[in-house]
Short mmCIF file of C-alpha atoms and ligand atoms in Angstrom, two decimals:
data_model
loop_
_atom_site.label_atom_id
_atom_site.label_comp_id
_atom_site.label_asym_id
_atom_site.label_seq_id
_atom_site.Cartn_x
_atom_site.Cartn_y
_atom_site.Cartn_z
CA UNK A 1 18.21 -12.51 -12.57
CA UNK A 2 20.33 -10.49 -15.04
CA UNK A 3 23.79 -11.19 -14.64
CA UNK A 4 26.06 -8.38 -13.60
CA UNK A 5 22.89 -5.78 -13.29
CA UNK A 6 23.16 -2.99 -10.49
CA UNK A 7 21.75 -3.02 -7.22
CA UNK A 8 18.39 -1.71 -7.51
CA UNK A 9 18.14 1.84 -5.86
CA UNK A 10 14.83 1.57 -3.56
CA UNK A 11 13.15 4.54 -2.27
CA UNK A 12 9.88 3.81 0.43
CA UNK A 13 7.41 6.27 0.29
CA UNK A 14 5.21 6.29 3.59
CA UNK A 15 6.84 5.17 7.16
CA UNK A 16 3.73 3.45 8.86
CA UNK A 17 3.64 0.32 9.72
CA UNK A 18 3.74 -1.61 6.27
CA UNK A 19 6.84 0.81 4.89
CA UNK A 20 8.86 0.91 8.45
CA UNK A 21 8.25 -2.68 7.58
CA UNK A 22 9.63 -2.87 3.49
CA UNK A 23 11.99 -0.10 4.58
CA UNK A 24 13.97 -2.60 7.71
CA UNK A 25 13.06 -5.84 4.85
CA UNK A 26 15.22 -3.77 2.04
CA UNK A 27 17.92 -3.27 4.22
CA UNK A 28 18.03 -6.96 5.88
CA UNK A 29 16.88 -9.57 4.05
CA UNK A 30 16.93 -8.42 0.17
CA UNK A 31 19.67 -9.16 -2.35
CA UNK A 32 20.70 -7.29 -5.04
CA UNK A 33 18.26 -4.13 -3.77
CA UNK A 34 19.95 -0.67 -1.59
CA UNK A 35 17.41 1.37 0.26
CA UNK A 36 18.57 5.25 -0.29
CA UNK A 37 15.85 7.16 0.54
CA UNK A 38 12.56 7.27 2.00
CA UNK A 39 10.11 9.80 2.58
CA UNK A 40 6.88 10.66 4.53
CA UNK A 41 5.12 14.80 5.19
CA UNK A 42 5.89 13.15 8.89
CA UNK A 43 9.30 13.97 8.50
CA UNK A 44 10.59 13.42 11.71
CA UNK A 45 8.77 9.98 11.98
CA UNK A 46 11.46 9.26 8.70
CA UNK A 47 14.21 10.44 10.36
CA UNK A 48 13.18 8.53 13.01
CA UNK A 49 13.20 5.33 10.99
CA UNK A 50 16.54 6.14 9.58
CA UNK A 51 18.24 6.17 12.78
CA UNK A 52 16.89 2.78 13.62
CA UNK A 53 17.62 1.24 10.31
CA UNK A 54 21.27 2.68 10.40
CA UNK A 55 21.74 0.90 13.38
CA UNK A 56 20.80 -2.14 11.27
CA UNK A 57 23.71 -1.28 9.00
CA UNK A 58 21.72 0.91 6.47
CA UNK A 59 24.64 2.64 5.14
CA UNK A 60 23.35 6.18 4.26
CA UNK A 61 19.78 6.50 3.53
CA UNK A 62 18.15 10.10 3.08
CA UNK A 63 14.20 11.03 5.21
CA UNK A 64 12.63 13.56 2.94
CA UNK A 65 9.56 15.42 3.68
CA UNK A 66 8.26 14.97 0.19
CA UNK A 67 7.01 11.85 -1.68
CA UNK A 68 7.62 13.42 -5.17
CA UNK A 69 10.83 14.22 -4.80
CA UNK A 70 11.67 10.33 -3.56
CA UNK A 71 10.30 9.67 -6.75
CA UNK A 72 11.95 12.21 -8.85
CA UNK A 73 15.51 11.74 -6.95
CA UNK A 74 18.51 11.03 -9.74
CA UNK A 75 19.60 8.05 -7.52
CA UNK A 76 16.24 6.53 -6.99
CA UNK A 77 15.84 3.41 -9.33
CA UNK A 78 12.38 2.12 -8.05
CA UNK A 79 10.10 2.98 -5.39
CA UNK A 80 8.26 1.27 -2.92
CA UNK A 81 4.40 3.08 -1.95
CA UNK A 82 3.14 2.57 1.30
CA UNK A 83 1.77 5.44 1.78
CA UNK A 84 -2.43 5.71 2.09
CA UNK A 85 -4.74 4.72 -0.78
CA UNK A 86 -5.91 8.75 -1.68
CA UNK A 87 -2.54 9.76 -2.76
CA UNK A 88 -1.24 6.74 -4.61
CA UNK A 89 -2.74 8.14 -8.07
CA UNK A 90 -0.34 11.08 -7.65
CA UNK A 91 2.75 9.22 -6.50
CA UNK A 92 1.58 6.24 -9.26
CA UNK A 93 1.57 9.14 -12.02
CA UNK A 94 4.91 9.84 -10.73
CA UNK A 95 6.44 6.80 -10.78
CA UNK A 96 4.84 5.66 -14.60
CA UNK A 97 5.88 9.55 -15.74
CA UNK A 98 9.67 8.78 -14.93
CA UNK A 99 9.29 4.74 -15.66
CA UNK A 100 9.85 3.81 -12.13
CA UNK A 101 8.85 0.50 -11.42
CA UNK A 102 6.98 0.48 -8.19
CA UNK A 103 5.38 -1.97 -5.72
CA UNK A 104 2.75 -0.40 -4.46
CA UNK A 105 0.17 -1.54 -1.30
CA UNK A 106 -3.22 -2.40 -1.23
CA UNK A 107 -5.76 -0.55 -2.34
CA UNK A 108 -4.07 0.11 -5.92
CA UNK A 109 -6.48 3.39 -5.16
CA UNK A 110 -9.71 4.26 -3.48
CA UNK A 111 -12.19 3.32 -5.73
CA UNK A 112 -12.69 1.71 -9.55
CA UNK A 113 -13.01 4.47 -11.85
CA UNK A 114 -9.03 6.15 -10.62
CA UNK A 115 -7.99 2.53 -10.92
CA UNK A 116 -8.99 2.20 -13.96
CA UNK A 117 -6.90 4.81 -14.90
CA UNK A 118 -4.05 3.94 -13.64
CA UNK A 119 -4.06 0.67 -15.47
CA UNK A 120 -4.60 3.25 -19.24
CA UNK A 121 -1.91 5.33 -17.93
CA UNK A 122 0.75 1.87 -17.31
CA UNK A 123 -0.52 0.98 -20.53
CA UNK A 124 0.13 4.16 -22.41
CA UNK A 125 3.77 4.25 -21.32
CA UNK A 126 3.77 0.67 -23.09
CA UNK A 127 5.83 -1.19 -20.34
CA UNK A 128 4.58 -2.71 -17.01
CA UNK A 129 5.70 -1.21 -14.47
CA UNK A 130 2.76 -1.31 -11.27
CA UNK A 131 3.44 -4.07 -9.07
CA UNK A 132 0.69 -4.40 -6.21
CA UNK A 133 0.93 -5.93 -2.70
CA UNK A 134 -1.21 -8.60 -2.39
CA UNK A 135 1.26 -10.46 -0.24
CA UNK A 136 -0.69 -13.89 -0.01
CA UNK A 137 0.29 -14.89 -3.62
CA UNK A 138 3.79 -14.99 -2.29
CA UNK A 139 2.86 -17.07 0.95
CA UNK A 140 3.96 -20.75 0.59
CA UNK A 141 0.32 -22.27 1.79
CA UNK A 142 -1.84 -19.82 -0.88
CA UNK A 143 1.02 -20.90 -3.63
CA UNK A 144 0.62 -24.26 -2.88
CA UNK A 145 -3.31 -24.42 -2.55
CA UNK A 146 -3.36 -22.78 -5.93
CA UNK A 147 -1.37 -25.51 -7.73
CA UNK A 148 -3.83 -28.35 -5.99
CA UNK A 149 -6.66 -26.92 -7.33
CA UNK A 150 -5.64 -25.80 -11.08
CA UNK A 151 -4.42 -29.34 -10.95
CA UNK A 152 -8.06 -30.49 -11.64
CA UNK A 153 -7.07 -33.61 -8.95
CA UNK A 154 -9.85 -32.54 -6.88
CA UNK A 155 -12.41 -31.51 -9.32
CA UNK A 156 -13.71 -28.01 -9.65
CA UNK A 157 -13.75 -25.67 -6.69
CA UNK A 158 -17.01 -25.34 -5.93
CA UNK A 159 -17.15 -22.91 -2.27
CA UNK A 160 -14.18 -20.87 -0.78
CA UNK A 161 -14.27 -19.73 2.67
CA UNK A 162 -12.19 -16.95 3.69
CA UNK A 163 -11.44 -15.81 7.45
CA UNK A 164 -9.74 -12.44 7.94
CA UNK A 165 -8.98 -11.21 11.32
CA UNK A 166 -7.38 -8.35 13.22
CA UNK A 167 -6.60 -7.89 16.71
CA UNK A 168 -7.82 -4.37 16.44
CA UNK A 169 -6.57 -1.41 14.21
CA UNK A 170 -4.61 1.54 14.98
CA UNK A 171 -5.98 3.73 12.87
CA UNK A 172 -9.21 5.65 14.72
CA UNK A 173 -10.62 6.22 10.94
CA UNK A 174 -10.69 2.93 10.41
CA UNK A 175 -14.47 3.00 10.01
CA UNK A 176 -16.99 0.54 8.09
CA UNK A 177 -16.02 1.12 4.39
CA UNK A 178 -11.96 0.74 5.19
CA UNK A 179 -13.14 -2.77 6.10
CA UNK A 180 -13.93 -3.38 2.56
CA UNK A 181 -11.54 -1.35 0.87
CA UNK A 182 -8.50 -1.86 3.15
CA UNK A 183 -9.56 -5.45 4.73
CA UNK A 184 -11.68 -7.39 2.67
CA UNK A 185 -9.57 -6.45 -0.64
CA UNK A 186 -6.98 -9.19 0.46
CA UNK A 187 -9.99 -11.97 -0.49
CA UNK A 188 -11.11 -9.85 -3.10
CA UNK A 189 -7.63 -10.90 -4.67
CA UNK A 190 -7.60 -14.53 -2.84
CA UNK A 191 -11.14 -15.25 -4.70
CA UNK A 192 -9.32 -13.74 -8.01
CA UNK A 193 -6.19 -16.26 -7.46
CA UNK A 194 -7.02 -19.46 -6.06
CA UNK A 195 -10.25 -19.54 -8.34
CA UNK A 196 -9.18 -18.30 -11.73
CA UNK A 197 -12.06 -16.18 -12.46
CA UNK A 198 -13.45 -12.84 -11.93
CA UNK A 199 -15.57 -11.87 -9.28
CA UNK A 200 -18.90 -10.82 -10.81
CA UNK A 201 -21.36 -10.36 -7.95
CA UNK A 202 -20.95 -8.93 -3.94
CA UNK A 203 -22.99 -8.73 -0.95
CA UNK A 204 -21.72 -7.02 2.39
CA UNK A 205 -23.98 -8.28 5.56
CA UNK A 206 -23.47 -6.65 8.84
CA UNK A 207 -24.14 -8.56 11.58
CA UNK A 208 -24.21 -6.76 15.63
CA UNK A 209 -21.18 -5.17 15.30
CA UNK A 210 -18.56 -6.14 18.03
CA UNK A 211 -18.75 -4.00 21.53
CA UNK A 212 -15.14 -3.70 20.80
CA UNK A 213 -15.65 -1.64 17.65
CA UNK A 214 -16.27 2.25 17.61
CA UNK A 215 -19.84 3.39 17.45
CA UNK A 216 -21.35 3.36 13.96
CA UNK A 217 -18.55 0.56 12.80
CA UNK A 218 -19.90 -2.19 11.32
CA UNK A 219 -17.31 -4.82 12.27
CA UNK A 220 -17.58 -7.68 11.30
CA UNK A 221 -18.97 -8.12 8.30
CA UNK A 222 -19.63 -10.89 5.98
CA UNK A 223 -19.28 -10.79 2.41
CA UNK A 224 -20.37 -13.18 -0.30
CA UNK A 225 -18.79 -13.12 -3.80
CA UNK A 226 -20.55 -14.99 -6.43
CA UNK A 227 -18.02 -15.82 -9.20
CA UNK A 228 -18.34 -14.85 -13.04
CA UNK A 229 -17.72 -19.27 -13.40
CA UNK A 230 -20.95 -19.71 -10.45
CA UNK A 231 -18.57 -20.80 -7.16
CA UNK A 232 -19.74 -18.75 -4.26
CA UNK A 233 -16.88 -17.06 -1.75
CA UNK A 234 -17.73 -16.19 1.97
CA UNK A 235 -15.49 -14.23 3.82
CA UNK A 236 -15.59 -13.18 7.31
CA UNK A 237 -13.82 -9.57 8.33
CA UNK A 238 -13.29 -9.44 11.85
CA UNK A 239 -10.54 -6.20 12.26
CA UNK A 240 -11.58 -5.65 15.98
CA UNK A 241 -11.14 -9.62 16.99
CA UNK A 242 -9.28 -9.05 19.87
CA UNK A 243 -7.82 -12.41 19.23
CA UNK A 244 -4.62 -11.78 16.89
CA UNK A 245 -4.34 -12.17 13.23
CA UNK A 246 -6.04 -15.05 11.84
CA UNK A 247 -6.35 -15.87 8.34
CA UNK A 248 -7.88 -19.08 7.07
CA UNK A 249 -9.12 -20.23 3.84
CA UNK A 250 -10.65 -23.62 2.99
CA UNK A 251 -11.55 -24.51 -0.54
CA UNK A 252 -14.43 -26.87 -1.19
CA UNK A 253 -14.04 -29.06 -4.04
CA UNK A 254 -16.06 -31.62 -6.31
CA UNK A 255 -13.72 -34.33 -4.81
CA UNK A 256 -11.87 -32.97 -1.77
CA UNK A 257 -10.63 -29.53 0.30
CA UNK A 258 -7.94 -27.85 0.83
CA UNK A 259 -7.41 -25.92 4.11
CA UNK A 260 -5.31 -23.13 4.37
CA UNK A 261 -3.70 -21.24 7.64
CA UNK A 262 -4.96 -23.94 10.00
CA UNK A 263 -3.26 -23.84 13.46
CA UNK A 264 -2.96 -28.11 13.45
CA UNK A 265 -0.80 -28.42 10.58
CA UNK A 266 2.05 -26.82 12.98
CA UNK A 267 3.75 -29.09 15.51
CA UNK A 268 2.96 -30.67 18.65
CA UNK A 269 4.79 -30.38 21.85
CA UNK A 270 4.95 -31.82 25.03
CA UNK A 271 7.43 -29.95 27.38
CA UNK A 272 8.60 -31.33 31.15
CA UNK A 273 7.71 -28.87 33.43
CA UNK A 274 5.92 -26.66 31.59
CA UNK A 275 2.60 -24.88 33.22
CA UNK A 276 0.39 -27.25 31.15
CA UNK A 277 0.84 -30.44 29.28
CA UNK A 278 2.01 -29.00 26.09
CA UNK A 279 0.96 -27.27 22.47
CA UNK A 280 -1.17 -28.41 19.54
CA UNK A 281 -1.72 -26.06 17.02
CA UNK A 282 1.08 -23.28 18.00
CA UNK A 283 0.38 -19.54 18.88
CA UNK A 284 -2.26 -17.11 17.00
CA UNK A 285 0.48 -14.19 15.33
CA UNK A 286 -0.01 -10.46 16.21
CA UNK A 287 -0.31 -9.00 13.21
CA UNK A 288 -0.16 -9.33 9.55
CA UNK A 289 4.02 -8.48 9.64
CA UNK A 290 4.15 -11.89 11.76
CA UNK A 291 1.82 -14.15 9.58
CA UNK A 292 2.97 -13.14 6.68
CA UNK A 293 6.52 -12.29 6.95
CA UNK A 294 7.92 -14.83 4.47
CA UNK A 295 5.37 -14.27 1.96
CA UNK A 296 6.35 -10.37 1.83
CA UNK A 297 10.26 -11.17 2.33
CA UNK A 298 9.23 -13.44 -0.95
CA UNK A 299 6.93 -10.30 -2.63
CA UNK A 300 10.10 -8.38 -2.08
CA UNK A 301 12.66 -10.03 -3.39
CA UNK A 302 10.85 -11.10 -6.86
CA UNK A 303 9.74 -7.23 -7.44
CA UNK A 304 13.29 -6.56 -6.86
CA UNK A 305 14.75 -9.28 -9.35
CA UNK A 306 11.64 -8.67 -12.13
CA UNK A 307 12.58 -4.69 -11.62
CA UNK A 308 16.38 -5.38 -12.45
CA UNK A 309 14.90 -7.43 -15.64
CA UNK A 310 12.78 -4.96 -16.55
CA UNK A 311 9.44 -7.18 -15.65
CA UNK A 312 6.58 -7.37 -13.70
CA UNK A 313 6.92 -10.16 -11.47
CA UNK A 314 3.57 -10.39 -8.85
CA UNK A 315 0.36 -8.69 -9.12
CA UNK A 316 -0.54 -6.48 -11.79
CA UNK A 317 -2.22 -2.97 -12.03
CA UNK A 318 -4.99 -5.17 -13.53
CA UNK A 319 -5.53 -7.25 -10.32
CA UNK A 320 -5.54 -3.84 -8.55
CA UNK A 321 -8.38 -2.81 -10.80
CA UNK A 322 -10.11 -5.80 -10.47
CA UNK A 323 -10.09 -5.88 -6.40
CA UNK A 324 -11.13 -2.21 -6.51
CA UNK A 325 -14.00 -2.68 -8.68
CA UNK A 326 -15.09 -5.36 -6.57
CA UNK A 327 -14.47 -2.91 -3.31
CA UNK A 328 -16.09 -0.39 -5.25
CA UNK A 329 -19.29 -2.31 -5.74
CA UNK A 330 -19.20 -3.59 -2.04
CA UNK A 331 -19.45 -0.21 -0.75
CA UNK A 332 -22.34 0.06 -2.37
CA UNK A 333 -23.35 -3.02 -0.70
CA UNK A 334 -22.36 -2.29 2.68
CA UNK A 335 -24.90 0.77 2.01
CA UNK A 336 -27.79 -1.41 0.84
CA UNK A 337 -27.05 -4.90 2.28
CA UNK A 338 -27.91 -6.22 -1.37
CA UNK A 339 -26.04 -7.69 -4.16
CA UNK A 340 -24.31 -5.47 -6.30
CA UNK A 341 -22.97 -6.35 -9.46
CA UNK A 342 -19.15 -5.97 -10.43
CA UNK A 343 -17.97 -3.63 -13.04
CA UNK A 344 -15.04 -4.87 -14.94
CA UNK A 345 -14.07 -2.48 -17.90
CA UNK A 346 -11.28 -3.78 -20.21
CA UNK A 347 -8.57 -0.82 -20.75
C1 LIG B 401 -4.09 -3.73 6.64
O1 LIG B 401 -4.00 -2.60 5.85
C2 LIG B 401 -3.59 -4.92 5.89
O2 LIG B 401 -3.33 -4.90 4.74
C3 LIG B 401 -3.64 -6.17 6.64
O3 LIG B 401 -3.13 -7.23 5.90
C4 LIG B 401 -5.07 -6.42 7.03
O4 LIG B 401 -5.13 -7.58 7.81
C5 LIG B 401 -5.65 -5.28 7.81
O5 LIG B 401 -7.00 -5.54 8.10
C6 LIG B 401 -5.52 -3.98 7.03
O6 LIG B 401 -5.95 -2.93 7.81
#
């Protein structure tokens, strides 16, 4: 933290669900950051969210119509994208032309090649400045798991099972290849973390897609990632679960395992007069804002505090290339149902 250094000026671009989200954290639960502005071409849906977040005790925050002028705006120190994966190359190009740092959500963009250039554009204004949301390198269990197994205490990891899944989506295009790109890119970056290494193979298996799931949608699906060091990664994508939000991970090592996101590790409870005999394992969350709350409360505040220092201080625009490369190439799978090898071009 730089002693002394001004609040930093946050606008939110996009008002769904994950920037309604960054928008109320900003104005909350964030030191040393002011939200002033946010904006979304749903402009009443922003002045929407600005009346609720005044009644938080927002102080004066502007809804704008349009993105690029968040971005432009004199008092706008950094920005926040949440806005869909299509237009962040615009709004990135934006943000690197005036030297706005920015924390911006999954997908860094829709496929490999425009990431790509997003990481030779950071790089030709010769600061970082692209911070991207992969939220589970901020969440305590992922953070710790990490540090057990680049300890070398268990041996080498060996297998890594990943379980993603949603109660259902909102979004009606929310169709096979979002799964990948939108879904599955959260384990793309898991893999990239916990393992160390580069993803350098994918295959996307559909099995009988749920009843629950809109015609044509292949959900779930199954993907295997064979790693550039020779571990193997399953993951399971379930976004129409009907469950909640479940996300699991167990690493398989030479001498042990480490589970992640395991219901049991929470308490037990017995209560008198309850309608059964108690809890063991607690409740399943909603959603994603619920699971995951203190790991983006966390993602938050260190963007904020590397942003006053002038640093990157999560993710990179490399990661972001990296888990779109790997999306990239599992599109192609999800077309073929056969391996497809990852593309990783250095900038
Ligand atoms: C959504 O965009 C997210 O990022 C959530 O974390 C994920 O669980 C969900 O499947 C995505 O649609």
């Amino acid at each position: 933290m730089i002693d002394g250094a001004p609040d930093l000026r946050v606008g939110v671009v996009g008002v769904g669900v994950m920037g309604a989200d960054h928008a109320e954290r900003l104005v909350a639960r964030t030191a040393h950051a002011r939200l002033v502005a946010v904006a979304d071409p749903d402009l009443p849906r922003a002045q929407a969210l600005v009346e609720r977040l005044a009644g938080l005790g927002s102080g004066e925050v502007r809804a704008l119509a349009d993105p690029l002028e968040l971005v432009a705006a004199d008092d706008v120190d950094a920005v926040i994208l949440a806005s869909p994966g299509a237009v962040h190359p615009e709004q990135l190009r934006a943000c690197l032309d005036l030297g706005r740092p920015v924390l911006c959500e999954k997908p860094l963009t829709m496929d490999s090649a425009s990431s790509l250039e997003v990481v030779r554009a950071e790089r030709a204004e010769g600061r970082p400045l692209i911070q991207v949301g992969f939220m589970r390198r901020f969440d305590p269990e992922y953070v710790r798991a990490r540090q057990i197994l680049a300890s070398g205490d268990l041996g080498r990891t060996l297998v890594l099972h990943n379980v993603h899944r949603n109660h259902s989506v909102p979004r009606p295009d929310f169709a096979s290849e979002m799964i990948v790109r939108d879904s599955l890119v959260h384990e793309v970056d898991v893999a990239r973390y916990l393992l160390d290494d580069e993803v350098a193979t994918i295959q996307v298996i559909t099995p009988t897609p749920t009843s629950a799931a809109r015609p044509g949608v292949a959900d779930p699906q199954v993907a295997i990632f064979t790693m550039a060091g020779g571990a193997v990664v399953t993951n399971e994508v379930f976004v129409n679960s009907g469950t909640g939000y479940e996300v699991r991970c167990e690493a398989v090592a030479e001498r042990g395992s480490v589970i992640i996101g395991s219901p049991s590790s929470q308490v037990y409870v017995t209560r008198v007069g309850a309608d059964g005999p108690g809890t063991w394992g607690g409740d399943i969350p909603g959603d994603y804002r619920e699971r995951f709350a203190r790991a983006y409360d966390l993602e938050v505040q260190a963007w904020v505090d590397g942003a006053r220092r002038g640093e990157v201080a999560g993710p990179t625009a490399w990661d972001g290339y990296a888990a779109t490369a790997v999306s990239t190439a599992g599109m192609e799978s999800l077309a073929t149902g056969r391996p497809v090898a990852v593309e990783l071009e250095r900038p």
